[in-house]
Short mmCIF file of C-alpha atoms in Angstrom, two decimals:
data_model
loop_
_atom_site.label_atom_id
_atom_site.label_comp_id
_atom_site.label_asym_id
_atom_site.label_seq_id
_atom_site.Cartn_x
_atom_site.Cartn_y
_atom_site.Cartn_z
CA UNK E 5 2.87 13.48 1.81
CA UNK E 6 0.82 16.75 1.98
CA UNK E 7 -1.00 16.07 5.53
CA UNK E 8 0.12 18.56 7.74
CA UNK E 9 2.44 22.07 7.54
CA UNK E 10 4.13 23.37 10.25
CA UNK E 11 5.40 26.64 10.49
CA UNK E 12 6.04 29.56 12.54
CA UNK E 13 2.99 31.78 13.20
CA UNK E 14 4.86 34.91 12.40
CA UNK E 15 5.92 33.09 8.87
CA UNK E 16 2.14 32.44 8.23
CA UNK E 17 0.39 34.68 5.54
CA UNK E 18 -0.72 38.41 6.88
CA UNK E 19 -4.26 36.76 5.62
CA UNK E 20 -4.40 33.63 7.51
CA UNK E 21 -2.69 35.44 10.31
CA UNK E 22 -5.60 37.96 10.12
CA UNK E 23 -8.20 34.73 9.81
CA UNK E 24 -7.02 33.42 12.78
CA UNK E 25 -6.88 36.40 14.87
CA UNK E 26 -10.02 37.33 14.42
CA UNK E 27 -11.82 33.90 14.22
CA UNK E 28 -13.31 31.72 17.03
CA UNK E 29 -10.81 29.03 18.13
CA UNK E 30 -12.82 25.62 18.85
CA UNK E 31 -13.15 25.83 22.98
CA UNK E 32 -11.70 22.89 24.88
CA UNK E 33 -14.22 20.73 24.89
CA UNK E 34 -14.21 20.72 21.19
CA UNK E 35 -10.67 19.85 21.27
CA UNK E 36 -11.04 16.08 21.33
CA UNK E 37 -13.23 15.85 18.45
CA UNK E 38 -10.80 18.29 16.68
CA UNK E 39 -8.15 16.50 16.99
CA UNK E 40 -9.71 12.50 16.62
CA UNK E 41 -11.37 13.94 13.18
CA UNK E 42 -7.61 15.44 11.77
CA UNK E 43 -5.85 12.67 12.88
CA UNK E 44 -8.36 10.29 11.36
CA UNK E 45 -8.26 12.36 8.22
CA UNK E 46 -4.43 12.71 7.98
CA UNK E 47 -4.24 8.82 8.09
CA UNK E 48 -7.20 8.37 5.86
CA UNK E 49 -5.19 10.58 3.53
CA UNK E 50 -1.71 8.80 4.02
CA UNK E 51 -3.18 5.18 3.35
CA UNK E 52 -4.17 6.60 0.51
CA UNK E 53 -1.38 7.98 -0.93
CA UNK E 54 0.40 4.84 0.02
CA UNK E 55 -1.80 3.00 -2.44
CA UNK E 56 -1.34 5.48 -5.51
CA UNK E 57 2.04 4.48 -4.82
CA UNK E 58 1.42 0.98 -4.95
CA UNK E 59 -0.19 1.57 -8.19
CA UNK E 60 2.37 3.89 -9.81
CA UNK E 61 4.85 1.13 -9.13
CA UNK E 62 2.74 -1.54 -10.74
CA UNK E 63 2.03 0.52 -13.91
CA UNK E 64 5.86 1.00 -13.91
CA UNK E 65 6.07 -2.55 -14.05
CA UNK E 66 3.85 -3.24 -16.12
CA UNK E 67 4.56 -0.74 -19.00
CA UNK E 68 8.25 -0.50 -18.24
CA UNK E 69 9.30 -3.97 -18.41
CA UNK E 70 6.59 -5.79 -20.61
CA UNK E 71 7.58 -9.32 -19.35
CA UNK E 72 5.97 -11.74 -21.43
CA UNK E 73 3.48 -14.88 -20.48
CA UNK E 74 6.49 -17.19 -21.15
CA UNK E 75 8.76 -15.01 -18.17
CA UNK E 76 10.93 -13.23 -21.46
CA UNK E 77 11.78 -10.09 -21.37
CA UNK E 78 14.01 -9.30 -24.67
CA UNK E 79 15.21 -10.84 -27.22
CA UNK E 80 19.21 -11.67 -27.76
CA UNK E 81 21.13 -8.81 -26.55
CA UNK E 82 24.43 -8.25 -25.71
CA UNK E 83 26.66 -8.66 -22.15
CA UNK E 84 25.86 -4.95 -21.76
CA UNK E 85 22.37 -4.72 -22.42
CA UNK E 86 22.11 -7.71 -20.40
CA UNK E 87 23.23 -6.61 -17.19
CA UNK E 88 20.91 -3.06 -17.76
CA UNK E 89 17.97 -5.34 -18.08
CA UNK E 90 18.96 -6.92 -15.21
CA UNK E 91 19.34 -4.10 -13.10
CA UNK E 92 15.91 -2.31 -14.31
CA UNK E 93 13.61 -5.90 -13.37
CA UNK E 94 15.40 -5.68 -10.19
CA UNK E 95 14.07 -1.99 -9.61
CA UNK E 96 10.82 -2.44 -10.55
CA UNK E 97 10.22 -5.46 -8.81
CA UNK E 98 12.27 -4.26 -5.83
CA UNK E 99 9.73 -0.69 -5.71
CA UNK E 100 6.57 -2.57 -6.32
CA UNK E 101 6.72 -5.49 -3.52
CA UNK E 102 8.43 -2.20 -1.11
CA UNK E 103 5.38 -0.33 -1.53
CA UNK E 104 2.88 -3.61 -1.01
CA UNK E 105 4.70 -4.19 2.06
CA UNK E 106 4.57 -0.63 3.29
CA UNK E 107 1.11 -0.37 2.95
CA UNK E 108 -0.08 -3.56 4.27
CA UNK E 109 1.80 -2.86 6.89
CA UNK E 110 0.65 0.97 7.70
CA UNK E 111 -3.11 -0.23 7.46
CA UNK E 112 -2.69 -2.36 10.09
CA UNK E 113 -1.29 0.33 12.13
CA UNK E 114 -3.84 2.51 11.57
CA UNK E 115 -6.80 0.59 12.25
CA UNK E 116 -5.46 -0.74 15.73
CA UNK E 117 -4.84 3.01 16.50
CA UNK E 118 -7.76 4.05 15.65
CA UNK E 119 -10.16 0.89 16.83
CA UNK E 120 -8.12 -0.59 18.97
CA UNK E 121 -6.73 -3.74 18.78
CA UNK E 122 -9.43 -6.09 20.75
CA UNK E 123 -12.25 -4.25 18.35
CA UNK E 124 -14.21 -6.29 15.98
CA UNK E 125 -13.17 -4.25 13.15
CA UNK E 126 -9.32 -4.77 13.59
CA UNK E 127 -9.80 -8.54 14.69
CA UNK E 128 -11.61 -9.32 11.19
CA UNK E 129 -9.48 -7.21 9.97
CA UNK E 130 -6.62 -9.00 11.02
CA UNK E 131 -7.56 -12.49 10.50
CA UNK E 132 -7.99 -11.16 6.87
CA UNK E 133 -4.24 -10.12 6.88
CA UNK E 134 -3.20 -13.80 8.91
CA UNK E 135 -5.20 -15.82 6.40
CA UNK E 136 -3.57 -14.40 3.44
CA UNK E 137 -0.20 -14.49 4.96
CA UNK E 138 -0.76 -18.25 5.93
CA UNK E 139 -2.23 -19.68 2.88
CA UNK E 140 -1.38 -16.85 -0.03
CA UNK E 141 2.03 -18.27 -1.26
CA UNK E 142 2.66 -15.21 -3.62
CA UNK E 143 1.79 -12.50 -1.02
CA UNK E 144 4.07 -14.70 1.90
CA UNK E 145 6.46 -15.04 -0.11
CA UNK E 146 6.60 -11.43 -1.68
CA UNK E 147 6.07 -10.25 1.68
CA UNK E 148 9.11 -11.51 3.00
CA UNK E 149 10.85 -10.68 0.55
CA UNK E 150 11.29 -7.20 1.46
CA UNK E 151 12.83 -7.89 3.88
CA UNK E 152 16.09 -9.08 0.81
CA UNK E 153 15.29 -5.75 -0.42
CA UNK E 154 15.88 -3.74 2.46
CA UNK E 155 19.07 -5.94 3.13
CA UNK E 156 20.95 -4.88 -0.15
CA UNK E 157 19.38 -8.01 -2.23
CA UNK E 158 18.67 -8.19 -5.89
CA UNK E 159 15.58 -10.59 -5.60
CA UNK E 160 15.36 -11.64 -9.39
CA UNK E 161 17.34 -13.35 -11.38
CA UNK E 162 17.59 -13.20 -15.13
CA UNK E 163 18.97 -15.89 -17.75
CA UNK E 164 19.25 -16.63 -21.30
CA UNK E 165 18.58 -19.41 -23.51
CA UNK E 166 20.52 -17.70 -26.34
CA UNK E 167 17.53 -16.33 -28.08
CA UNK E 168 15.87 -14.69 -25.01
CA UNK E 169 16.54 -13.24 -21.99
CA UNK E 170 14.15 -14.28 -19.14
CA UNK E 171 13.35 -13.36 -15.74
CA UNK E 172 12.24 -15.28 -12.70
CA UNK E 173 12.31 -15.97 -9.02
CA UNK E 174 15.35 -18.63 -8.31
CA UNK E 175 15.10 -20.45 -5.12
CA UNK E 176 18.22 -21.68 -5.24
CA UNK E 177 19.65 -18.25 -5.55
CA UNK E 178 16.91 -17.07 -2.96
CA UNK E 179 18.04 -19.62 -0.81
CA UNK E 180 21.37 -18.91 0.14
CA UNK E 181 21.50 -14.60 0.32
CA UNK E 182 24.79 -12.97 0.97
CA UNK E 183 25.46 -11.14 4.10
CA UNK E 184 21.85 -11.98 4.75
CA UNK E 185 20.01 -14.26 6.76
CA UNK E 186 16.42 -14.89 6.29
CA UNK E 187 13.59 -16.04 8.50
CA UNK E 188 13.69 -19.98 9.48
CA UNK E 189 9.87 -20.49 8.45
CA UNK E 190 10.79 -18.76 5.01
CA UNK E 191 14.24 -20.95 4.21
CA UNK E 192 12.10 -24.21 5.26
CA UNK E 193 9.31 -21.93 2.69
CA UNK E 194 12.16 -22.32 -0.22
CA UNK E 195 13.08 -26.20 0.48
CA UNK E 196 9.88 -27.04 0.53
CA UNK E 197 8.81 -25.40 -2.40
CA UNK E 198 12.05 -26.39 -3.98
CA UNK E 199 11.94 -29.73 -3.35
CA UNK E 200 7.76 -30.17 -4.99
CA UNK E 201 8.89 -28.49 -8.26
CA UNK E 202 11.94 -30.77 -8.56
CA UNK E 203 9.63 -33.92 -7.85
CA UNK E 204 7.81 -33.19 -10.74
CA UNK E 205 10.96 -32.85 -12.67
CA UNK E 206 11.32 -29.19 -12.87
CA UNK E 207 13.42 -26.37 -12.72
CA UNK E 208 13.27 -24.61 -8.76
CA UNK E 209 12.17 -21.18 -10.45
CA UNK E 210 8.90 -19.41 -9.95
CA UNK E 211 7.12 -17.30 -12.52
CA UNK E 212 7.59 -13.95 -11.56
CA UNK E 213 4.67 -12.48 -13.99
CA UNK E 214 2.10 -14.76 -12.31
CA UNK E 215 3.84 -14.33 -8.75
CA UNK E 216 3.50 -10.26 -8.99
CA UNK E 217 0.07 -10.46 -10.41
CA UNK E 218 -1.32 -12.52 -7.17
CA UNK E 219 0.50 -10.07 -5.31
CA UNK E 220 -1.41 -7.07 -6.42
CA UNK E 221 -4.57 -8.77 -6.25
CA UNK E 222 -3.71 -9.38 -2.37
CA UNK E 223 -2.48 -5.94 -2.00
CA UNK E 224 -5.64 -4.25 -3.90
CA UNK E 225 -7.77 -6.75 -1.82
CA UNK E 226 -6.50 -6.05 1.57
CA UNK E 227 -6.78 -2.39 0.67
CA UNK E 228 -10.63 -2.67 -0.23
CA UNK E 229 -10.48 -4.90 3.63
CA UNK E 230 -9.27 -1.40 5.67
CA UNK E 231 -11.87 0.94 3.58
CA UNK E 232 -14.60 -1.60 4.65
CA UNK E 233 -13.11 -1.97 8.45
CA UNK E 234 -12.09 1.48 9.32
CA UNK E 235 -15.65 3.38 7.85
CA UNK E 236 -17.71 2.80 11.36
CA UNK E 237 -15.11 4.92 13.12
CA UNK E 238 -14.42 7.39 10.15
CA UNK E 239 -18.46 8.08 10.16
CA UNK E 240 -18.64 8.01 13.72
CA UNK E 241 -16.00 10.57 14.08
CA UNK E 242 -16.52 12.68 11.31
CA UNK E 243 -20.48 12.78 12.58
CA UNK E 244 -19.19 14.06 16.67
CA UNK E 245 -16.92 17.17 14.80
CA UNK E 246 -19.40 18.04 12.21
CA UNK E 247 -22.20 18.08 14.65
CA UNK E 248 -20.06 20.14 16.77
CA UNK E 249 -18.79 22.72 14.09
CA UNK E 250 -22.43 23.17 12.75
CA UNK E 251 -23.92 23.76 15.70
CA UNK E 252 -21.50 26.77 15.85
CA UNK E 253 -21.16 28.02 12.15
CA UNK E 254 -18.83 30.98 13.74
CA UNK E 255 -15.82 28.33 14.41
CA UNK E 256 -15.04 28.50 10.43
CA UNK E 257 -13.09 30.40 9.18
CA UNK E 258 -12.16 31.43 5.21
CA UNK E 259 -8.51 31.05 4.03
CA UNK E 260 -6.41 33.37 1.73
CA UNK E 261 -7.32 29.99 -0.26
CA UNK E 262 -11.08 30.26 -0.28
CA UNK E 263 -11.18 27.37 2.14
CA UNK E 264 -13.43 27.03 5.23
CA UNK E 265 -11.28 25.53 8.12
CA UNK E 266 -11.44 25.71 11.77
CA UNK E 267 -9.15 25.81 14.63
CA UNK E 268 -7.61 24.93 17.98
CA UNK E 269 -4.97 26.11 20.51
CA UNK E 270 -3.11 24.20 22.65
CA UNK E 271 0.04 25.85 24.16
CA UNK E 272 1.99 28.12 21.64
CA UNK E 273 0.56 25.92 18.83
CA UNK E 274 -2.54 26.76 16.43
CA UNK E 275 -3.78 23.55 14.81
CA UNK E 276 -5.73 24.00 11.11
CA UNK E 277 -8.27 22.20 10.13
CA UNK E 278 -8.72 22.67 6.53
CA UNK E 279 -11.19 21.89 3.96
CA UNK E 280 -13.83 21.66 6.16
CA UNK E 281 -16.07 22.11 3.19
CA UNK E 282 -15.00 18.58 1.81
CA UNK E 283 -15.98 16.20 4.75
CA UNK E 284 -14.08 13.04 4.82
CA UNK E 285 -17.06 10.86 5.79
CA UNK E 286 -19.15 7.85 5.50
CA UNK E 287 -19.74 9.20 1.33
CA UNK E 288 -15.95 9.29 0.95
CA UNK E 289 -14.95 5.90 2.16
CA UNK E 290 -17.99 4.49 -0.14
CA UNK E 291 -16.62 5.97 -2.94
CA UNK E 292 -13.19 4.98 -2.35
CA UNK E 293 -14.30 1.35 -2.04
CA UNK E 294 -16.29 1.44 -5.30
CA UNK E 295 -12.82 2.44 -6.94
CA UNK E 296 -10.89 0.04 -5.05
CA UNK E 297 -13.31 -2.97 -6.39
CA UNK E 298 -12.75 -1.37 -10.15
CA UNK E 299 -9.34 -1.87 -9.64
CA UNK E 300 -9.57 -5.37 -7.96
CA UNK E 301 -11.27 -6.44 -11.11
CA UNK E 302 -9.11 -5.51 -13.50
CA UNK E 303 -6.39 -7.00 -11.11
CA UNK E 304 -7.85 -10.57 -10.90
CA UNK E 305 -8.85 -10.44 -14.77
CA UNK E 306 -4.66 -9.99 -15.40
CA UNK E 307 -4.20 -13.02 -12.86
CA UNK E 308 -6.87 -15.03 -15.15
CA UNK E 309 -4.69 -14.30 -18.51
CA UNK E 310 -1.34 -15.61 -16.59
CA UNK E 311 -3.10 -18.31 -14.97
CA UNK E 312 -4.50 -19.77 -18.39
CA UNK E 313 -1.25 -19.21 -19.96
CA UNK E 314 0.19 -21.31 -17.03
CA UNK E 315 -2.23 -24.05 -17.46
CA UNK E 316 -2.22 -24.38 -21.26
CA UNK E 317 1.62 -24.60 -20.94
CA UNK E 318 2.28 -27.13 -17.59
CA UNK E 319 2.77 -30.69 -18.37
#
């Protein structure tokens, strides 16, 4: 995480110790802006982390499993080998629609905290999330099923048609979970779906390739969504505390680091600010939304391959 340290004054550095005794604590009616710009910047910071994670755990996906267009991902092996290949799709699956889930779900948190929930920026916000949750089959249904995943379900199943070994989402299997029991609207979900595929005279098993690559589209997409609704209140707030620590230049301090932070007390506690000299602002967010859409595009030109495939090869 690497947002906040806590620790005993007495345990601090003799040189931070020596900052902060002899530098300017921001008065009290500072402390509200102190406080709205490092909580701001500890979530900015957390939703962002949260999304490297999402990343790391697609790329492990990606380069650790190499799942082919057709849903293979070996050739013949044995019983052994089998059930290891097994267990890995079930990790990296299991890690990758975890961390979707937990960001997507920590954005929203944020941006009603911060905004409020009747603002216009959570409400469009929100419709965004309700819209792809609605009509987004892959990120519904990967959505949900975190919820296996946190009840001690292995969400993919593998088979073999004796020269590879293949993996996919099986409703049937999905359908009836052990020890388990899943959401009404998502077991009507599985019917339904189960019952189109086998109209057309085909097996009730979804591609999971195609399935995860929608999925991080959504995910990258609804990420680029927060940057764009939560900037008005990052630059509002980051303009009240700047304004406010420029117009006193003596509130900052220099740490044993080299950085400039400032300061507040309230009670027995000293709160650090740090890195004052690296505003989180209206600049940040921008840039963070220009790399967002770089990765968007390379997500939805992924989706395109799989989607062609899929086309080329349905009857």
């Amino acid at each position: 995480m690497n947002t906040l340290e806590k620790l005993r004054f007495e345990n601090a550095s003799n040189e931070l110790r020596n900052a902060v005794e002899e530098g300017e604590a921001i008065p009290f009616d500072g402390m509200a802006n102190a406080k709205a710009y490092s909580d701001l910047c500890r979530e900015w910071e957390e939703v962002r982390q949260l999304y490297r994670l999402f990343d790391w755990n697609y790329w492990q996906y990606k380069n650790g499993l190499c799942l082919g267009y057709d849903g293979s991902i070996a050739e013949k092996i044995t019983a052994s080998e089998f059930d290891a290949i097994s267990i890995a799709v079930n990790g990296y699956v299991a890690n990758l629609i975890s961390a979707g889930r937990n960001l997507a779900d920590y954005m929203d948190s944020v941006l009603k905290g911060e905004t409020g929930k009747g603002s216009g920026s959570y409400s469009r916000y929100k419709k965004e999330t309700v819209r792809k949750y609605e009509k987004e089959q892959a990120y519904y249904f990967l959505y949900e099923l975190r919820n296996y995943v946190q009840h001690g379900q292995t969400i993919v199943s593998t088979y073999s048609d004796g020269s590879k070994v293949y993996a996919c989402f099986d409703l049937g299997q999905l359908s009836e979970p052990m020890h388990f029991s899943a959401k009404e609207k998502v077991k009507k979900s599985i019917v339904d779906w189960s019952c189109r595929i086998e109209d057309h005279g085909g097996q009730t098993k979804l591609s999971l390739g195609n399935y995860i690559e929608e999925y991080n589209c959504e995910i990258r997409d609804l990420y680029l969504s927060f940057v764009d609704a939560i900037k008005p209140r990052m630059v509002s707030v980051s303009r009240s505390f700047f304004k406010m620590v420029d117009n006193r230049p003596s509130l900052i301090c220099k740490s044993p680091t080299g950085d400039a932070f400032v300061f507040y007390i309230e009670g027995d506690t000293v709160h650090i600010i740090n890195g004052i000299q690296r505003r989180i602002a209206g600049a940040a967010v921008s840039e963070m939304a220009k790399t967002v859409r770089a990765d968007r595009k390379k997500a939805k030109e992924a989706l395109r391959e799989w989607r062609r495939f899929l086309a080329r090869v349905r009857p």
